[in-house]
Structures are given as structure tokens and as C-alpha cells.
Amino acid sequence: MSPRALIVGTRGSRLALRQAEIALAALHLAVPEATFELRTIRTAGDRSAASLSEIGGRGVFVIELERALLEREIDIAVHSLKDLPVEETAGLAIAAVLAREDPRDALVSRHDVPLAGLSASAAVGTGSPRRAAQLAALRGDLRIADIRGNVDTRIRKVESREYDAVVLAAAGLARLGWTKRAAEIFDFEQMLPAPGQGALAVQVRTDDADTFGTVLAVDHAETRVAVTAERAFERRLGGGCHAAIAAVATVSGERLRLSGLIGDPEGGRMFRGELDGAVDDPGSLGLRLAQRLMDEGASELLEATA
């Protein structure tokens, strides 16, 4: 008798399905004896056209997937890690973080015009306070406009002249084979990414040891270390969709370097710092950098945007 297929849940957007395919390919390669079945689940974030801050933040993309896991409708859920709230849901765990794609942000514009070439008052679409704050710091003369929809929809809104440009995750473009659509990919000095950006998380039930062990085979140690520091930074700040919080960590041998930022989405104050630490204690590094920025005055900004 062949083993039961493990049901893998995902959102139904083109990007989410592609990410699920990437996770499945990794699982098939690492655990060839296991069988998997893909199941699409539509989330509140996919159904609503309202801004993320109005409908409950990034967690709206994961609530139904987590419910399906807890109710045993699926065995595994694949998420963009940056969509997962930093406080884990009781009964669930991130069993694996896949090797990270490019964590940077990208600008998509008509005629491939870079940020510096956009005209004053050009409309740049983003639904992210983090991107809005950093765009305002780079080009205070632009009109930062809220935008919703998947990657395909946002690019179409540029092509239809509803927006002059949009800022998207470079990882999403890469996974869809659309990297050439980017007029510019921002370096970390220009724009720090969201904690966990570019990484895929594979979530399972904590009481399902067999599936946990299967999924653990695709966990990428270096990516896990980096995102642990980034998410600890965000967790200490208590950030959600209203706060402009950014962080990225890079591993070099036995050392870990974390860059973090807290900014005003309206383009006001911004606090940014960097800290080095050991790779064997990434959580502590994230907490220490967050505390340092709070001591420098970022706590007042967080209270104002709560």
C-alpha cells in the first residue's frame, strides 16, 4: 500500500502557485519517497480590494491556510515568509525556510524609467508603509499612492497609466521569470527589504512529527539564521502593517550582519542601524538592534503609527 499523499496548501495567485511549485520541487528532490498533492485555498487578502491596513495586515494572506492546517484539511502550507506574522500560531510551526531568492525591492515603470528619471509628482504605487517611507526619503517629490492586487495586476496598472511605477519584490519577479521588467533593483543603501522578504516558509502542525521531519529536509540553514534575526527585530518592535519596519541579515562565515530600519510612512523621521553578531544566536542580534533604535527615539515613532 502506497503512503498517503501529503496535501500542500497555497494561495491561488500566479506567484503563490509558482512558489508552491518551487517548494514541491525541493521536497520531491530531498524526499523522493514522499508523495504530495497541491490544493489551492483562496484567502481574505486575495478576495478584498481594500488596503492591507484596513483588512488586518499581512496576516490576511495566511489565516485561511492556517485554519486549513489546524482543521487537517491540508498537511503543509507554503507562504511568503514576509506575510507570516512574527508571532507563530499555536499548534503550527515553520518546519522549513527554503533557500532565499533575491531579497531586494524592484521598480517597474513604463519605458523602464529608473527612480531618478521619474518626473516630479509621478504616481508610484505601493501598499507597504516600509516602501512608502523609504521612497519618500529617496524622492520626496513623488506621489506615493496605495495599490492592491497581485504582481500581474500591479504591473497592468502601470501599463494602463493608472500609475507611473510600482515597487515590487525582486524575488516575485524572478520567480515569475519577469526580472527584465524591472527598471531598477534597489540596493540595500537605497531601500531595506521587509523581514523575511525573498524567503519561502513551509508550515506544518506541531503534532505531526512525520510531516515535520519530511519538510525539515528542505530547510536552508543560512536563510533560517538570517530571517530569524530579521523577524526577532520586527517582533521586538511590535510592528504590523502600519509601521515602516525593514530588516535584512547577511551571513559571512560564523558572523551575521543585521541592518534594520524604522521609518515614518509619511516621510518624516527614520532610524537606521547595523549590528554584527554570531550566527549561533540570531534572535539576540535582532532584539539588540531593535532595542538600540528604540533607545535612539524610534519608540516614539512606533507609538505615533500604532
mmCIF file of C-alpha atoms in Angstrom:
data_model
loop_
_atom_site.group_PDB
_atom_site.id
_atom_site.type_symbol
_atom_site.label_atom_id
_atom_site.label_comp_id
_atom_site.label_asym_id
_atom_site.label_seq_id
_atom_site.Cartn_x
_atom_site.Cartn_y
_atom_site.Cartn_z
ATOM 1 C CA MET A 1 0.000 0.000 0.000
ATOM 2 C CA SER A 2 1.476 3.360 -1.046
ATOM 3 C CA PRO A 3 1.757 6.130 1.564
ATOM 4 C CA ARG A 4 -0.948 8.783 1.703
ATOM 5 C CA ALA A 5 -0.166 11.895 -0.320
ATOM 6 C CA LEU A 6 0.594 14.928 1.812
ATOM 7 C CA ILE A 7 -1.753 17.803 0.935
ATOM 8 C CA VAL A 8 0.108 21.065 0.271
ATOM 9 C CA GLY A 9 -1.978 24.235 0.565
ATOM 10 C CA THR A 10 -1.272 27.503 -1.204
ATOM 11 C CA ARG A 11 -2.940 30.727 -2.242
ATOM 12 C CA GLY A 12 -4.235 30.804 -5.797
ATOM 13 C CA SER A 13 -2.358 33.720 -7.342
ATOM 14 C CA ARG A 14 0.115 33.052 -10.139
ATOM 15 C CA LEU A 15 3.028 33.906 -7.847
ATOM 16 C CA ALA A 16 1.729 31.796 -4.945
ATOM 17 C CA LEU A 17 1.268 28.801 -7.230
ATOM 18 C CA ARG A 18 4.764 29.257 -8.616
ATOM 19 C CA GLN A 19 6.157 29.415 -5.084
ATOM 20 C CA ALA A 20 4.298 26.233 -4.169
ATOM 21 C CA GLU A 21 5.794 24.564 -7.245
ATOM 22 C CA ILE A 22 9.269 25.623 -6.089
ATOM 23 C CA ALA A 23 8.630 24.161 -2.635
ATOM 24 C CA LEU A 24 7.242 20.941 -4.107
ATOM 25 C CA ALA A 25 10.247 20.565 -6.407
ATOM 26 C CA ALA A 26 12.576 20.928 -3.426
ATOM 27 C CA LEU A 27 10.573 18.388 -1.418
ATOM 28 C CA HIS A 28 10.489 15.866 -4.277
ATOM 29 C CA LEU A 29 14.254 16.190 -4.652
ATOM 30 C CA ALA A 30 15.013 15.887 -0.928
ATOM 31 C CA VAL A 31 12.382 13.252 -0.087
ATOM 32 C CA PRO A 32 11.722 11.282 -3.308
ATOM 33 C CA GLU A 33 9.815 8.558 -1.490
ATOM 34 C CA ALA A 34 7.097 11.002 -0.359
ATOM 35 C CA THR A 35 4.077 11.982 -2.462
ATOM 36 C CA PHE A 36 2.352 15.348 -2.452
ATOM 37 C CA GLU A 37 -0.887 16.850 -3.724
ATOM 38 C CA LEU A 38 -1.376 20.592 -4.278
ATOM 39 C CA ARG A 39 -4.562 22.299 -3.069
ATOM 40 C CA THR A 40 -5.480 25.947 -3.718
ATOM 41 C CA ILE A 41 -7.115 27.959 -0.938
ATOM 42 C CA ARG A 42 -8.431 31.480 -1.523
ATOM 43 C CA THR A 43 -7.624 33.905 1.306
ATOM 44 C CA ALA A 44 -9.280 37.094 2.544
ATOM 45 C CA GLY A 45 -6.292 39.036 1.261
ATOM 46 C CA ASP A 46 -6.960 37.720 -2.240
ATOM 47 C CA ARG A 47 -10.692 38.476 -2.098
ATOM 48 C CA SER A 48 -10.541 42.061 -0.810
ATOM 49 C CA ALA A 49 -9.509 45.167 -2.757
ATOM 50 C CA ALA A 50 -9.044 47.232 0.425
ATOM 51 C CA SER A 51 -5.610 48.262 1.679
ATOM 52 C CA LEU A 52 -3.759 45.825 3.935
ATOM 53 C CA SER A 53 -4.001 48.149 6.924
ATOM 54 C CA GLU A 54 -7.804 48.234 6.524
ATOM 55 C CA ILE A 55 -8.298 44.471 6.372
ATOM 56 C CA GLY A 56 -5.949 43.337 9.100
ATOM 57 C CA GLY A 57 -2.400 43.488 7.793
ATOM 58 C CA ARG A 58 -0.261 40.870 6.129
ATOM 59 C CA GLY A 59 -1.868 38.063 8.141
ATOM 60 C CA VAL A 60 -4.951 38.158 5.894
ATOM 61 C CA PHE A 61 -2.929 36.177 3.363
ATOM 62 C CA VAL A 62 -2.325 33.299 5.780
ATOM 63 C CA ILE A 63 -5.372 32.970 8.066
ATOM 64 C CA GLU A 64 -7.309 30.548 5.851
ATOM 65 C CA LEU A 65 -4.208 28.474 5.122
ATOM 66 C CA GLU A 66 -3.514 28.181 8.842
ATOM 67 C CA ARG A 67 -7.146 27.293 9.537
ATOM 68 C CA ALA A 68 -6.967 24.559 6.894
ATOM 69 C CA LEU A 69 -3.812 23.215 8.548
ATOM 70 C CA LEU A 70 -5.311 23.203 12.026
ATOM 71 C CA GLU A 71 -8.512 21.543 10.773
ATOM 72 C CA ARG A 72 -6.415 18.909 8.954
ATOM 73 C CA GLU A 73 -7.729 19.808 5.505
ATOM 74 C CA ILE A 74 -4.095 20.175 4.417
ATOM 75 C CA ASP A 75 -0.830 18.874 5.861
ATOM 76 C CA ILE A 76 1.562 21.578 4.666
ATOM 77 C CA ALA A 77 1.180 25.284 3.853
ATOM 78 C CA VAL A 78 3.552 27.306 1.686
ATOM 79 C CA HIS A 79 3.832 31.033 2.451
ATOM 80 C CA SER A 80 5.910 34.026 1.546
ATOM 81 C CA LEU A 81 7.700 34.346 4.873
ATOM 82 C CA LYS A 82 7.224 38.116 4.954
ATOM 83 C CA ASP A 83 3.432 37.532 5.047
ATOM 84 C CA LEU A 84 3.608 35.375 8.189
ATOM 85 C CA PRO A 85 3.095 37.293 11.452
ATOM 86 C CA VAL A 86 6.157 37.086 13.683
ATOM 87 C CA GLU A 87 4.111 35.536 16.497
ATOM 88 C CA GLU A 88 3.544 31.916 15.494
ATOM 89 C CA THR A 89 0.044 30.472 15.669
ATOM 90 C CA ALA A 90 -0.448 27.921 18.456
ATOM 91 C CA GLY A 91 -0.233 24.394 17.100
ATOM 92 C CA LEU A 92 1.714 25.408 13.990
ATOM 93 C CA ALA A 93 5.410 25.771 13.219
ATOM 94 C CA ILE A 94 7.670 26.776 10.357
ATOM 95 C CA ALA A 95 9.328 23.437 9.644
ATOM 96 C CA ALA A 96 11.467 24.771 6.804
ATOM 97 C CA VAL A 97 12.661 28.002 5.263
ATOM 98 C CA LEU A 98 13.807 27.460 1.695
ATOM 99 C CA ALA A 99 16.963 28.968 0.216
ATOM 100 C CA ARG A 100 16.316 32.655 -0.255
ATOM 101 C CA GLU A 101 15.685 34.356 -3.596
ATOM 102 C CA ASP A 102 16.855 37.968 -4.122
ATOM 103 C CA PRO A 103 15.517 39.899 -1.072
ATOM 104 C CA ARG A 104 15.730 43.343 -2.697
ATOM 105 C CA ASP A 105 12.934 45.599 -3.969
ATOM 106 C CA ALA A 106 12.458 46.480 -7.630
ATOM 107 C CA LEU A 107 10.906 49.385 -9.524
ATOM 108 C CA VAL A 108 8.702 48.593 -12.514
ATOM 109 C CA SER A 109 7.869 51.607 -14.674
ATOM 110 C CA ARG A 110 6.710 52.424 -18.180
ATOM 111 C CA HIS A 111 9.597 52.626 -20.641
ATOM 112 C CA ASP A 112 11.992 51.301 -17.951
ATOM 113 C CA VAL A 113 12.496 54.718 -16.355
ATOM 114 C CA PRO A 114 14.561 54.414 -13.120
ATOM 115 C CA LEU A 115 13.562 56.179 -9.914
ATOM 116 C CA ALA A 116 15.816 59.169 -10.572
ATOM 117 C CA GLY A 117 14.239 59.634 -14.001
ATOM 118 C CA LEU A 118 10.614 59.791 -12.844
ATOM 119 C CA SER A 119 9.051 63.226 -13.159
ATOM 120 C CA ALA A 120 8.072 65.236 -10.088
ATOM 121 C CA SER A 121 4.652 64.173 -8.752
ATOM 122 C CA ALA A 122 4.833 60.851 -10.612
ATOM 123 C CA ALA A 123 2.480 58.298 -9.029
ATOM 124 C CA VAL A 124 4.385 55.357 -7.563
ATOM 125 C CA GLY A 125 2.227 52.522 -6.261
ATOM 126 C CA THR A 126 2.927 50.569 -3.101
ATOM 127 C CA GLY A 127 0.759 49.092 -0.362
ATOM 128 C CA SER A 128 3.712 48.942 2.028
ATOM 129 C CA PRO A 129 4.436 51.615 4.675
ATOM 130 C CA ARG A 130 8.044 50.395 4.607
ATOM 131 C CA ARG A 131 8.433 51.104 0.912
ATOM 132 C CA ALA A 132 6.486 54.353 1.195
ATOM 133 C CA ALA A 133 8.787 55.680 3.924
ATOM 134 C CA GLN A 134 11.951 54.842 2.019
ATOM 135 C CA LEU A 135 10.595 56.132 -1.298
ATOM 136 C CA ALA A 136 9.739 59.422 0.393
ATOM 137 C CA ALA A 137 13.300 59.645 1.704
ATOM 138 C CA LEU A 138 14.731 58.983 -1.761
ATOM 139 C CA ARG A 139 12.317 61.161 -3.739
ATOM 140 C CA GLY A 140 10.172 63.437 -1.612
ATOM 141 C CA ASP A 141 8.641 64.980 -4.730
ATOM 142 C CA LEU A 142 6.873 61.793 -5.827
ATOM 143 C CA ARG A 143 3.229 60.963 -5.141
ATOM 144 C CA ILE A 144 3.199 57.699 -3.195
ATOM 145 C CA ALA A 145 -0.141 56.011 -3.907
ATOM 146 C CA ASP A 146 -1.679 52.956 -2.248
ATOM 147 C CA ILE A 147 -2.091 49.936 -4.508
ATOM 148 C CA ARG A 148 -3.506 46.431 -4.082
ATOM 149 C CA GLY A 149 -3.566 43.334 -6.243
ATOM 150 C CA ASN A 150 -1.150 40.598 -7.195
ATOM 151 C CA VAL A 151 2.031 41.158 -9.183
ATOM 152 C CA ASP A 152 0.263 40.779 -12.535
ATOM 153 C CA THR A 153 -2.423 43.319 -11.586
ATOM 154 C CA ARG A 154 0.066 45.887 -10.336
ATOM 155 C CA ILE A 155 2.140 45.724 -13.496
ATOM 156 C CA ARG A 156 -1.012 46.099 -15.615
ATOM 157 C CA LYS A 157 -1.886 49.240 -13.657
ATOM 158 C CA VAL A 158 1.435 50.730 -14.753
ATOM 159 C CA GLU A 159 0.863 49.718 -18.359
ATOM 160 C CA SER A 160 -2.635 51.268 -18.284
ATOM 161 C CA ARG A 161 -1.170 54.546 -16.933
ATOM 162 C CA GLU A 162 -3.069 54.315 -13.644
ATOM 163 C CA TYR A 163 0.374 54.518 -12.009
ATOM 164 C CA ASP A 164 3.696 55.706 -13.358
ATOM 165 C CA ALA A 165 5.588 52.978 -11.497
ATOM 166 C CA VAL A 166 5.223 50.358 -8.789
ATOM 167 C CA VAL A 167 7.654 48.874 -6.295
ATOM 168 C CA LEU A 168 7.613 45.081 -6.060
ATOM 169 C CA ALA A 169 9.732 42.358 -4.508
ATOM 170 C CA ALA A 170 12.546 41.354 -6.856
ATOM 171 C CA ALA A 171 12.014 37.748 -5.722
ATOM 172 C CA GLY A 172 8.469 37.693 -7.067
ATOM 173 C CA LEU A 173 9.593 39.000 -10.432
ATOM 174 C CA ALA A 174 12.407 36.436 -10.551
ATOM 175 C CA ARG A 175 10.129 33.510 -9.707
ATOM 176 C CA LEU A 176 7.733 34.522 -12.466
ATOM 177 C CA GLY A 177 10.558 34.985 -14.956
ATOM 178 C CA TRP A 178 9.911 38.729 -15.151
ATOM 179 C CA THR A 179 13.171 40.168 -13.835
ATOM 180 C CA LYS A 180 13.651 42.043 -17.111
ATOM 181 C CA ARG A 181 10.504 44.034 -16.293
ATOM 182 C CA ALA A 182 12.428 45.828 -13.536
ATOM 183 C CA ALA A 183 13.654 49.294 -14.473
ATOM 184 C CA GLU A 184 15.778 49.290 -11.325
ATOM 185 C CA ILE A 185 16.599 46.962 -8.455
ATOM 186 C CA PHE A 186 17.320 48.922 -5.297
ATOM 187 C CA ASP A 187 20.427 48.160 -3.287
ATOM 188 C CA PHE A 188 20.210 47.982 0.498
ATOM 189 C CA GLU A 189 21.509 51.532 0.903
ATOM 190 C CA GLN A 190 18.516 52.793 -1.063
ATOM 191 C CA MET A 191 15.837 50.506 0.334
ATOM 192 C CA LEU A 192 15.951 47.835 3.017
ATOM 193 C CA PRO A 193 13.526 44.935 2.443
ATOM 194 C CA ALA A 194 10.845 43.549 4.716
ATOM 195 C CA PRO A 195 11.950 40.971 7.289
ATOM 196 C CA GLY A 196 11.911 37.595 5.562
ATOM 197 C CA GLN A 197 11.482 39.038 2.064
ATOM 198 C CA GLY A 198 12.524 36.632 -0.674
ATOM 199 C CA ALA A 199 12.199 33.549 1.561
ATOM 200 C CA LEU A 200 9.528 30.853 1.430
ATOM 201 C CA ALA A 201 8.232 29.292 4.641
ATOM 202 C CA VAL A 202 6.810 25.776 4.834
ATOM 203 C CA GLN A 203 4.422 25.431 7.761
ATOM 204 C CA VAL A 204 3.094 22.265 9.419
ATOM 205 C CA ARG A 205 1.224 21.209 12.555
ATOM 206 C CA THR A 206 3.385 20.772 15.638
ATOM 207 C CA ASP A 207 1.658 17.455 16.440
ATOM 208 C CA ASP A 208 2.520 15.976 13.032
ATOM 209 C CA ALA A 209 6.061 14.759 13.660
ATOM 210 C CA ASP A 210 6.261 12.696 10.469
ATOM 211 C CA THR A 211 5.390 15.609 8.187
ATOM 212 C CA PHE A 212 7.624 17.919 10.209
ATOM 213 C CA GLY A 213 10.536 15.557 9.597
ATOM 214 C CA THR A 214 9.751 15.324 5.893
ATOM 215 C CA VAL A 215 9.630 19.100 5.458
ATOM 216 C CA LEU A 216 12.713 19.695 7.602
ATOM 217 C CA ALA A 217 14.766 18.098 4.824
ATOM 218 C CA VAL A 218 14.449 21.291 2.725
ATOM 219 C CA ASP A 219 15.316 23.771 5.491
ATOM 220 C CA HIS A 220 18.171 26.060 4.380
ATOM 221 C CA ALA A 221 20.366 26.780 7.398
ATOM 222 C CA GLU A 222 21.869 30.079 6.229
ATOM 223 C CA THR A 223 18.498 31.525 5.245
ATOM 224 C CA ARG A 224 16.968 30.323 8.528
ATOM 225 C CA VAL A 225 19.669 32.136 10.512
ATOM 226 C CA ALA A 226 19.215 35.376 8.565
ATOM 227 C CA VAL A 227 15.427 35.511 8.776
ATOM 228 C CA THR A 228 15.460 34.576 12.470
ATOM 229 C CA ALA A 229 17.441 37.750 13.175
ATOM 230 C CA GLU A 230 15.170 39.843 10.950
ATOM 231 C CA ARG A 231 11.951 38.552 12.489
ATOM 232 C CA ALA A 232 13.297 38.952 16.034
ATOM 233 C CA PHE A 233 13.990 42.598 15.159
ATOM 234 C CA GLU A 234 10.404 43.029 13.955
ATOM 235 C CA ARG A 235 8.941 41.113 16.901
ATOM 236 C CA ARG A 236 10.677 43.373 19.434
ATOM 237 C CA LEU A 237 9.288 46.441 17.679
ATOM 238 C CA GLY A 238 5.777 45.016 17.615
ATOM 239 C CA GLY A 239 5.381 46.063 14.006
ATOM 240 C CA GLY A 240 2.457 45.286 11.761
ATOM 241 C CA CYS A 241 1.226 46.775 8.532
ATOM 242 C CA HIS A 242 1.014 50.329 9.958
ATOM 243 C CA ALA A 243 4.705 50.591 10.820
ATOM 244 C CA ALA A 244 7.550 51.105 8.380
ATOM 245 C CA ILE A 245 9.895 48.356 9.555
ATOM 246 C CA ALA A 246 12.666 46.893 7.413
ATOM 247 C CA ALA A 247 15.473 44.443 8.102
ATOM 248 C CA VAL A 248 17.914 42.246 6.248
ATOM 249 C CA ALA A 249 20.676 39.994 7.565
ATOM 250 C CA THR A 250 23.639 38.520 5.724
ATOM 251 C CA VAL A 251 25.770 35.576 6.801
ATOM 252 C CA SER A 252 29.547 35.594 6.345
ATOM 253 C CA GLY A 253 31.234 32.536 7.788
ATOM 254 C CA GLU A 254 30.454 32.441 11.501
ATOM 255 C CA ARG A 255 29.284 36.065 11.606
ATOM 256 C CA LEU A 256 25.919 37.642 10.949
ATOM 257 C CA ARG A 257 25.341 41.285 9.988
ATOM 258 C CA LEU A 258 21.875 42.759 10.507
ATOM 259 C CA SER A 259 20.662 46.060 9.079
ATOM 260 C CA GLY A 260 17.374 47.444 10.363
ATOM 261 C CA LEU A 261 15.178 50.477 9.879
ATOM 262 C CA ILE A 262 12.119 52.089 11.409
ATOM 263 C CA GLY A 263 10.597 54.960 9.468
ATOM 264 C CA ASP A 264 7.631 57.285 9.235
ATOM 265 C CA PRO A 265 5.405 56.177 6.312
ATOM 266 C CA GLU A 266 4.626 59.849 5.694
ATOM 267 C CA GLY A 267 8.279 60.590 5.006
ATOM 268 C CA GLY A 268 9.297 62.014 8.369
ATOM 269 C CA ARG A 269 11.842 60.636 10.801
ATOM 270 C CA MET A 270 13.810 57.490 10.089
ATOM 271 C CA PHE A 271 16.017 55.408 12.373
ATOM 272 C CA ARG A 272 18.508 53.004 10.850
ATOM 273 C CA GLY A 273 21.312 50.900 12.271
ATOM 274 C CA GLU A 274 23.543 47.875 11.798
ATOM 275 C CA LEU A 275 24.891 45.287 14.187
ATOM 276 C CA ASP A 276 27.188 42.259 13.924
ATOM 277 C CA GLY A 277 26.848 39.056 15.888
ATOM 278 C CA ALA A 278 27.440 35.318 15.936
ATOM 279 C CA VAL A 279 25.413 33.079 13.635
ATOM 280 C CA ASP A 280 24.525 30.820 16.560
ATOM 281 C CA ASP A 281 22.403 33.495 18.278
ATOM 282 C CA PRO A 282 20.485 35.361 15.545
ATOM 283 C CA GLY A 283 17.467 36.103 17.708
ATOM 284 C CA SER A 284 19.549 38.003 20.236
ATOM 285 C CA LEU A 285 21.076 40.103 17.462
ATOM 286 C CA GLY A 286 17.648 41.145 16.233
ATOM 287 C CA LEU A 287 16.481 42.053 19.718
ATOM 288 C CA ARG A 288 19.610 44.101 20.439
ATOM 289 C CA LEU A 289 19.393 46.140 17.244
ATOM 290 C CA ALA A 290 15.693 46.831 17.792
ATOM 291 C CA GLN A 291 16.355 47.969 21.359
ATOM 292 C CA ARG A 292 19.179 50.232 20.218
ATOM 293 C CA LEU A 293 16.960 52.004 17.694
ATOM 294 C CA MET A 294 14.179 52.320 20.264
ATOM 295 C CA ASP A 295 16.619 53.889 22.715
ATOM 296 C CA GLU A 296 17.597 56.376 19.999
ATOM 297 C CA GLY A 297 13.984 57.545 19.705
ATOM 298 C CA ALA A 298 12.249 55.055 17.438
ATOM 299 C CA SER A 299 9.849 54.009 20.210
ATOM 300 C CA GLU A 300 8.092 57.383 19.942
ATOM 301 C CA LEU A 301 7.665 56.924 16.199
ATOM 302 C CA LEU A 302 6.228 53.439 16.735
ATOM 303 C CA GLU A 303 3.708 54.783 19.227
ATOM 304 C CA ALA A 304 2.667 57.502 16.788
ATOM 305 C CA THR A 305 1.990 54.981 13.996
ATOM 306 C CA ALA A 306 0.320 52.326 16.170
#
